[in-house]
Amino acid sequence: MNGESFNWHEFLGRWQEEWVPRPDEDEDGGQTVVPPGRPGADEAAIAAAEERLGQRLPPSYREFLAVSDGWYVDQTAGVYQLGGAADIGWFQDPYGMTPLYEQNLGDNPRKEDVLLAGMWQRALRLETDSDMSYALLDPGDRDQDGEWALYVYKGWSGELPDRYPSFRAYMEAMYRGFHSDRVERPDFVNATTRAQDAHVEEARLLALRGRYEEALPLLEEALSFGRPPSAVLLNQLRHLLAPRGSRGYGNLVADPRYLPEILPVEAMTAARGEWRLGGDDHWLGMMTARGAARKTAEAVLGTMRDGTHRYAPPGPWGRAVAKARESARWGATDAAWRVLRDALSLWEAPGPLLIAPIGLLADPVLGPLITPERGREILATPRAGETGPAPEPLPDLDPPGLAWLTEPAANRRPLDGYRCVWVEGIDPARLPALIGEEGAELSAPVDPREASWRARKPHEGEGVELWEDRAVVAVGRTAEAWAFAFDGHSHHLNKLFLSPAPAASSSGRAVVVWRDPRHSSPGDHPAAFHLSVAEQGEELYAFTVRGTEIQCSGAIPEALDPARLFRPEDSELNCELRVLEALHVELGLSLPRFALTQGRLRTFTTRSWTRAPRAGEGFAYVSFVRHRP
């Protein structure tokens, strides 16, 4: 139907042959069993209409009239009947829509908005029976073939009109809608439904063979005809192509084969607090209406919300998932992705309606790893026993070293500072015992953009002094086997600073770096950078740079000499880059960018990074609270 030529006899004839009432018409005793068409108008009747209107009709509408002089469209709550050549006439904007649309054009309107504003007075009205709806052909909105755009305006909806590029495009859409409205009728089986169902099965196999780009248009067309299960298959492809979005999977939650993968994915939006319509009760009601047990849905929502959910499929793929999670939970996201990528071919579909490991997206540790690019790589990989060429592996996302800390990112403000403790050769799970506040434990995986919100203000914690500066740190392990505790939202480095390096180094070497937050304008506060290195509980060397002032202690290696790294004639950024590069080369320090900016790491609250003021030392704590007017 989308070629250069179009056979109206064949198209309308097929529609007439397939015509049956909608299920609701049967239930209501509807008598609409007469095929929707009429005998075609002859050329004289069409020419007479054109003479009356003062316009030659657009090609596809003219051709339609010659085959059927009107049509029963039967659009639910919309246009019901299209008139013939003798019935059509100019709309002439009887309801004064033109000024309403013109007043919203603004100073620099889009071409399509200008066309829409003028359409009401130009349009040709086609419908003769409708539910406060109008089918309007606009001679002012033409394409290169002379076709007029057709607008359907539903007066009761308050929405903008739906635009179709031609009468033919409108009728094709109405034909697809005719099929969608009857998909629930068990007796609605014909050549079109069989062809579309065959396309769905073809698309399912193409998707499993990694040929998702060929599967997409087949499923999109089948969905436009309402063919089950095109929607759930298509949503899996679309979800992996846009992993941060949300998709619905209908009644798959009612099937125990699919529930472990699908229900957590369905819960993602509600778990983030983005389910506005009635909150948890409404979401739970929707899941139970689709066939999930309420207690099961409540339990899954709870684990999604507290970060304890685990995607745990069976078999070799499940073992690869567990191995990848162990890497990703400490920040080695590239290594984790490589494990998943290498095992994708081992994924087995629990049933014919699942064509991809969609449950990955709901795992709090592994889900963030699935970028749109990686989602495409998943879809391009043959799986579930199907064969085909494997896609070219994507490059790793994490750069080496520390230089990325100077790069502004969408979820890390460029004015933020950072501070980090590295401890050589230990399990990251030991860090809370070394530098954590009393009773500190690792949390469930946390979004790094939310971690700093968990930090208590000094006046909020029982027994916490105003001078204390306790940090909420993300915990992981570097590629060089240093355990790290990182805070990307640090406060200012003040003169009460007490390095946690000695406490962290009780069983190995420890390094502390603190970069003062950046400032919007020079001179607000001198830039500050601190480095301290300790071993076996004793500080080996340290330096703090504030503007042009440098304080040093211990035997600092030449490669880390602050006088060499922080040159007065150089920019603040260049100095920072130089010292971060030196730390990477000299001490082997790095940090995983993806895990700290987009992944999910476990966190804990440290002891204070500042000491109590001594006699004669002043201290002030200022808190700002924003009130809405």
XYZ file of C-alpha atoms in Angstrom, residues 137-623:
487
model
C -9.013 18.520 3.399
C -6.796 21.612 3.197
C -5.974 22.925 -0.318
C -3.402 25.270 1.249
C -1.359 22.373 2.612
C -0.230 20.548 -0.541
C 2.694 18.286 -1.397
C 4.640 17.993 -4.650
C 2.096 15.488 -6.022
C -0.811 17.850 -5.503
C -2.154 15.949 -2.510
C -3.937 17.983 0.184
C -3.298 17.281 3.841
C -6.303 15.916 5.720
C -6.993 17.070 9.281
C -9.313 15.280 11.700
C -10.534 17.566 14.451
C -12.349 16.024 17.418
C -14.277 18.954 18.828
C -14.924 17.268 22.147
C -11.284 16.471 22.867
C -9.719 19.930 23.129
C -6.659 18.555 21.295
C -4.951 19.742 18.136
C -6.237 18.119 14.938
C -4.576 14.943 13.701
C -2.822 15.587 10.379
C -2.471 13.078 7.535
C -0.364 14.020 4.475
C -3.093 12.944 2.038
C -6.551 11.435 1.786
C -4.971 8.117 0.919
C -2.804 8.201 4.066
C -5.926 8.919 6.114
C -7.838 5.988 4.623
C -4.914 3.631 5.147
C -4.811 4.711 8.804
C -8.572 4.168 9.098
C -8.178 0.694 7.632
C -5.562 -0.141 10.224
C -7.866 1.271 12.900
C -10.703 -0.892 11.566
C -8.496 -3.924 12.165
C -7.375 -2.778 15.612
C -10.973 -2.235 16.746
C -11.855 -5.825 15.840
C -8.792 -7.654 17.084
C -10.738 -9.015 20.084
C -13.290 -10.743 17.849
C -12.345 -14.445 17.699
C -13.971 -14.748 14.274
C -12.045 -11.818 12.793
C -9.646 -13.853 10.673
C -8.794 -12.983 7.097
C -5.881 -12.711 4.698
C -4.712 -9.450 6.284
C -4.702 -10.778 9.860
C -2.882 -13.924 8.738
C -0.267 -11.878 6.871
C 0.332 -9.571 9.828
C 0.601 -12.486 12.248
C 3.165 -14.052 9.925
C 5.082 -10.756 10.021
C 5.081 -10.862 13.824
C 6.590 -14.349 13.835
C 9.118 -13.358 11.177
C 10.088 -10.302 13.243
C 10.460 -12.429 16.386
C 12.950 -14.712 14.669
C 14.788 -11.799 13.048
C 15.151 -10.151 16.453
C 16.584 -13.306 18.019
C 19.075 -13.531 15.142
C 20.323 -10.032 15.897
C 18.544 -8.457 12.919
C 16.431 -6.118 15.024
C 16.513 -3.304 12.452
C 14.623 -5.554 10.050
C 12.239 -6.646 12.801
C 11.275 -3.121 13.857
C 9.223 -2.066 10.794
C 7.448 -5.434 10.684
C 6.383 -5.094 14.311
C 5.449 -1.437 13.917
C 3.145 -2.273 11.020
C 1.639 -5.244 12.859
C 1.055 -3.025 15.894
C -0.805 -0.499 13.738
C -3.184 -3.362 12.871
C -3.475 -4.258 16.569
C -1.986 -7.705 16.100
C -1.008 -9.505 19.265
C 1.722 -9.841 20.480
C 3.355 -7.113 18.398
C 3.246 -4.555 21.229
C 5.196 -6.572 23.814
C 7.807 -7.626 21.250
C 8.208 -4.098 19.910
C 8.440 -2.611 23.400
C 11.350 -4.881 24.245
C 13.286 -3.593 21.238
C 12.385 0.028 21.936
C 13.228 -0.287 25.616
C 16.735 -1.533 24.933
C 17.226 1.187 22.314
C 16.208 3.778 24.947
C 16.966 2.084 28.292
C 16.170 5.127 30.447
C 12.584 5.210 29.209
C 9.651 3.142 30.390
C 7.534 0.605 28.518
C 4.487 -1.477 29.271
C 4.342 -5.235 28.818
C 0.634 -5.912 29.191
C -0.361 -9.226 30.698
C 3.070 -10.872 30.578
C 3.213 -10.394 34.368
C 0.445 -12.999 34.617
C 2.663 -15.706 33.123
C 5.180 -17.242 35.569
C 7.596 -17.794 32.677
C 7.986 -14.058 32.102
C 7.220 -12.551 35.498
C 10.812 -12.657 36.901
C 12.025 -10.524 33.972
C 8.978 -8.351 33.328
C 7.518 -7.428 36.731
C 10.717 -5.724 38.025
C 10.951 -3.776 34.755
C 7.330 -2.698 35.150
C 8.148 -1.601 38.727
C 11.036 0.672 37.757
C 8.949 3.818 37.292
C 6.924 3.278 40.467
C 10.097 2.545 42.468
C 11.585 5.889 41.387
C 8.498 7.676 42.669
C 7.479 8.715 39.158
C 4.106 6.976 39.260
C 1.840 9.948 39.842
C -1.611 8.492 39.207
C -2.603 7.191 42.616
C 0.877 6.174 43.756
C 1.742 2.619 44.752
C -1.866 1.505 45.197
C -2.742 2.442 41.636
C 0.345 0.707 40.245
C -0.318 -2.408 42.329
C -3.914 -2.378 41.177
C -2.765 -2.271 37.564
C -0.418 -5.206 38.079
C -3.098 -7.310 39.782
C -5.555 -6.416 37.029
C -3.023 -7.790 34.562
C -2.790 -11.041 36.503
C 0.108 -10.612 38.970
C -0.427 -11.573 42.604
C -0.579 -8.434 44.747
C 1.859 -9.786 47.356
C 4.353 -10.641 44.624
C 4.018 -7.184 43.109
C 4.445 -5.544 46.538
C 7.573 -7.599 47.237
C 9.143 -6.779 43.877
C 8.351 -3.079 44.263
C 9.955 -3.134 47.714
C 13.204 -4.686 46.484
C 13.319 -2.301 43.537
C 12.839 0.661 45.853
C 15.477 -0.342 48.416
C 18.017 -1.429 45.779
C 18.132 -5.085 46.794
C 16.530 -6.557 43.670
C 18.737 -9.003 41.777
C 18.238 -10.093 38.194
C 18.948 -13.826 38.486
C 18.070 -15.812 35.355
C 18.898 -19.536 35.259
C 21.661 -21.388 33.461
C 24.954 -20.183 31.955
C 23.529 -16.726 31.261
C 22.551 -16.391 34.912
C 26.071 -17.352 36.018
C 27.495 -14.683 33.710
C 25.069 -12.128 35.173
C 26.225 -12.961 38.708
C 29.877 -12.654 37.678
C 29.239 -9.327 35.965
C 27.412 -7.974 39.013
C 30.384 -8.823 41.230
C 32.591 -6.662 38.992
C 30.085 -3.853 38.555
C 29.228 -3.535 42.242
C 32.778 -2.326 42.905
C 32.894 -0.037 39.876
C 34.460 -2.234 37.160
C 31.599 -1.547 34.766
C 33.568 -2.085 31.551
C 34.731 -5.507 32.759
C 31.172 -6.322 33.789
C 29.832 -5.354 30.374
C 32.442 -7.514 28.652
C 31.251 -10.508 30.706
C 27.636 -9.833 29.733
C 28.500 -9.240 26.097
C 30.467 -12.472 25.821
C 27.560 -14.440 27.331
C 24.659 -12.861 25.411
C 24.452 -15.753 22.971
C 23.755 -18.046 25.955
C 20.570 -16.212 26.917
C 17.523 -18.446 26.572
C 13.986 -17.142 26.106
C 11.628 -18.544 28.773
C 8.825 -18.384 26.194
C 8.070 -17.055 22.703
C 7.022 -13.599 23.921
C 10.445 -12.682 25.316
C 13.087 -11.823 22.733
C 15.760 -10.073 24.832
C 17.133 -10.096 28.406
C 14.984 -7.115 29.334
C 15.261 -7.962 33.045
C 18.820 -6.594 33.002
C 17.391 -3.069 32.991
C 15.790 -3.522 36.413
C 18.930 -4.732 38.181
C 20.137 -1.804 40.337
C 23.810 -2.567 39.618
C 23.716 -3.881 36.047
C 20.819 -1.851 34.685
C 22.732 1.456 34.530
C 25.413 -0.244 32.402
C 22.950 -0.617 29.541
C 23.430 2.570 27.556
C 21.547 3.016 24.255
C 24.690 1.902 22.412
C 24.980 -1.227 24.530
C 21.262 -1.831 24.138
C 21.798 -1.905 20.381
C 24.705 -4.298 20.854
C 22.436 -6.628 22.845
C 19.801 -6.530 20.134
C 22.385 -7.078 17.386
C 23.721 -10.238 19.082
C 22.135 -13.590 18.048
C 20.688 -15.373 21.085
C 18.244 -18.023 22.286
C 19.746 -20.649 19.983
C 19.533 -18.539 16.822
C 22.588 -17.816 14.703
C 23.961 -14.864 12.808
C 26.952 -12.507 12.687
C 27.996 -10.915 15.963
C 28.240 -7.112 16.128
C 31.535 -5.263 16.423
C 32.281 -4.869 20.165
C 31.893 -1.380 21.565
C 34.951 0.290 23.093
C 35.232 0.637 26.862
C 33.645 3.718 28.405
C 36.038 4.439 31.281
C 39.149 6.493 30.475
C 42.344 5.609 32.359
C 43.557 7.647 35.306
C 41.991 10.679 36.947
C 41.979 13.448 34.352
C 38.247 12.983 33.743
C 37.614 14.590 37.151
C 38.209 17.966 35.517
C 35.533 17.417 32.856
C 32.056 18.801 33.492
C 29.362 16.174 33.035
C 25.594 16.302 32.749
C 25.136 14.883 36.224
C 28.178 16.464 37.929
C 28.255 20.224 38.187
C 31.579 21.698 37.074
C 31.738 23.827 40.270
C 31.708 20.750 42.548
C 34.834 19.596 44.322
C 35.791 16.031 45.076
C 37.674 14.056 47.690
C 38.770 10.460 47.767
C 40.558 7.910 49.919
C 42.432 5.063 48.211
C 43.697 2.059 50.169
C 46.026 -0.369 48.471
C 45.235 -4.062 48.208
C 42.234 -4.390 50.531
C 38.630 -5.474 50.051
C 36.479 -2.347 49.613
C 34.014 -3.780 52.130
C 36.625 -3.045 54.848
C 36.554 0.725 54.283
C 33.634 1.485 56.656
C 35.586 -0.125 59.519
C 38.694 1.935 58.686
C 37.253 5.400 58.119
C 33.495 5.138 58.710
C 31.485 6.761 61.458
C 30.516 4.531 64.368
C 28.323 1.674 63.144
C 28.852 2.553 59.473
C 27.768 -0.104 56.992
C 27.630 -0.272 53.238
C 24.280 0.715 51.790
C 22.441 -0.893 48.911
C 23.559 0.428 45.485
C 22.795 4.146 45.223
C 22.478 6.561 42.321
C 25.575 8.811 42.612
C 23.412 11.853 41.953
C 21.437 11.038 45.093
C 24.265 9.930 47.398
C 25.106 13.410 48.657
C 21.488 14.002 49.633
C 21.868 11.249 52.215
C 24.539 13.192 54.083
C 23.285 14.580 57.372
C 23.820 18.228 58.115
C 25.884 18.701 61.289
C 22.907 19.802 63.331
C 20.789 16.799 62.245
C 22.797 13.909 63.744
C 22.624 13.028 67.397
C 26.034 13.529 68.985
C 27.455 15.192 65.858
C 29.224 18.493 66.434
C 28.706 21.520 64.205
C 32.360 21.550 63.178
C 32.228 17.967 61.841
C 32.296 17.243 58.120
C 31.149 13.694 57.527
C 31.008 12.615 53.890
C 28.760 10.107 52.147
C 31.207 8.228 49.936
C 30.756 5.791 47.068
C 32.839 2.645 47.456
C 34.623 0.554 44.848
C 37.858 -0.886 43.522
C 40.111 0.535 40.806
C 41.624 -1.411 37.935
C 44.928 -1.305 39.843
C 43.298 -2.995 42.908
C 43.057 0.083 45.135
C 39.891 0.228 47.228
C 38.417 3.734 47.084
C 35.863 5.879 48.890
C 34.824 8.856 46.758
C 32.774 11.984 47.476
C 31.951 14.084 44.417
C 30.156 16.832 46.347
C 32.747 17.924 48.896
C 32.670 20.998 51.100
C 35.468 23.578 51.225
C 38.863 22.417 52.406
C 39.290 24.440 55.608
C 42.163 24.706 58.063
C 40.561 22.232 60.481
C 41.107 19.466 57.900
C 42.252 16.127 59.346
C 43.394 13.641 56.727
C 41.848 10.158 57.031
C 44.948 8.654 55.375
C 46.628 7.416 58.617
C 43.451 5.688 59.822
C 42.899 4.144 56.394
C 46.482 2.832 56.167
C 46.502 0.484 59.149
C 46.977 -2.509 56.847
C 48.473 -0.921 53.731
C 49.301 2.274 51.914
C 46.562 4.915 51.757
C 46.238 8.083 49.684
C 43.901 11.039 50.228
C 43.134 13.693 47.622
C 40.840 16.666 48.214
C 40.021 19.176 45.499
C 38.253 22.269 46.801
C 34.997 23.118 44.995
C 35.468 25.386 42.033
C 34.197 28.947 42.131
C 32.134 30.954 39.716
C 34.488 33.931 39.649
C 38.212 34.334 40.443
C 39.076 35.701 43.851
C 36.036 34.355 45.702
C 38.202 31.851 47.519
C 41.741 30.659 46.733
C 41.772 27.308 44.955
C 42.873 24.450 47.200
C 44.265 20.977 46.548
C 45.450 18.464 49.156
C 47.416 15.225 48.902
C 48.442 13.003 51.802
C 49.982 9.529 51.737
C 50.224 7.210 54.758
C 51.342 3.675 55.507
C 50.901 1.471 58.586
C 49.072 4.242 60.389
C 51.759 6.909 59.834
C 51.657 9.803 57.395
C 54.583 9.620 54.948
C 54.158 12.954 53.206
C 51.516 15.539 52.402
C 50.988 18.907 50.786
C 48.203 21.465 50.592
C 48.101 24.150 47.908
C 45.911 27.259 48.352
C 46.361 29.646 45.495
C 50.064 30.438 45.560
C 50.584 29.183 49.143
C 52.071 25.679 49.494
C 52.390 23.736 52.774
C 54.404 20.501 52.737
C 55.425 17.771 55.153
C 57.487 14.591 54.810
C 59.665 13.440 51.930
C 57.554 14.139 48.871
C 58.669 12.255 45.723
C 60.023 14.497 43.006
C 57.242 13.460 40.612
C 54.675 14.808 43.110
C 56.533 17.973 44.121
C 53.770 20.627 44.332
C 56.200 23.393 43.330
C 56.698 21.579 40.020
C 53.050 20.681 39.519
C 51.420 23.974 40.552
C 53.084 26.686 38.505
C 51.984 30.264 39.211
C 52.057 31.174 35.529
C 49.777 28.272 34.576
C 45.996 28.052 34.736
C 44.201 26.358 37.598
C 42.878 23.687 35.236
C 46.297 22.891 33.797
C 47.766 22.549 37.279
C 44.988 20.207 38.310
C 45.414 18.098 35.187
C 49.162 17.908 35.789
C 48.820 16.692 39.369
C 46.102 14.162 38.493
C 48.282 12.737 35.734
C 51.226 12.535 38.154
C 49.103 10.676 40.704
C 48.101 8.177 38.051
C 51.669 7.607 36.827
C 53.479 7.730 40.182
C 50.976 5.949 42.465
C 48.780 4.076 39.992
C 45.624 5.881 41.065
C 42.485 5.891 38.957
C 38.723 6.133 39.376
C 35.932 4.576 37.284
C 34.080 7.462 35.656
C 31.000 5.541 34.547
C 30.362 3.946 37.936
C 30.755 7.277 39.741
C 28.626 9.335 37.374
C 26.046 6.929 35.959
C 26.373 3.606 37.751
C 25.220 2.431 41.169
C 27.754 1.959 43.948
C 27.327 1.216 47.615
C 27.939 4.052 50.056
C 28.669 4.736 53.708
C 29.159 7.783 55.916
C 32.713 8.556 57.013
C 34.072 10.018 60.202
C 34.603 13.738 60.148
C 37.224 15.096 57.745
C 37.703 18.052 60.097
C 38.914 18.116 63.685
C 37.563 20.031 66.649
C 38.665 23.684 66.867
C 41.503 24.200 69.310
C 41.749 26.975 71.840
C 41.809 30.281 70.023
C 40.550 28.834 66.736
C 37.251 30.147 65.444
C 34.627 28.167 63.633
C 31.327 29.127 62.027
C 28.582 26.975 60.572
C 26.133 28.579 58.166
C 23.048 26.846 56.810
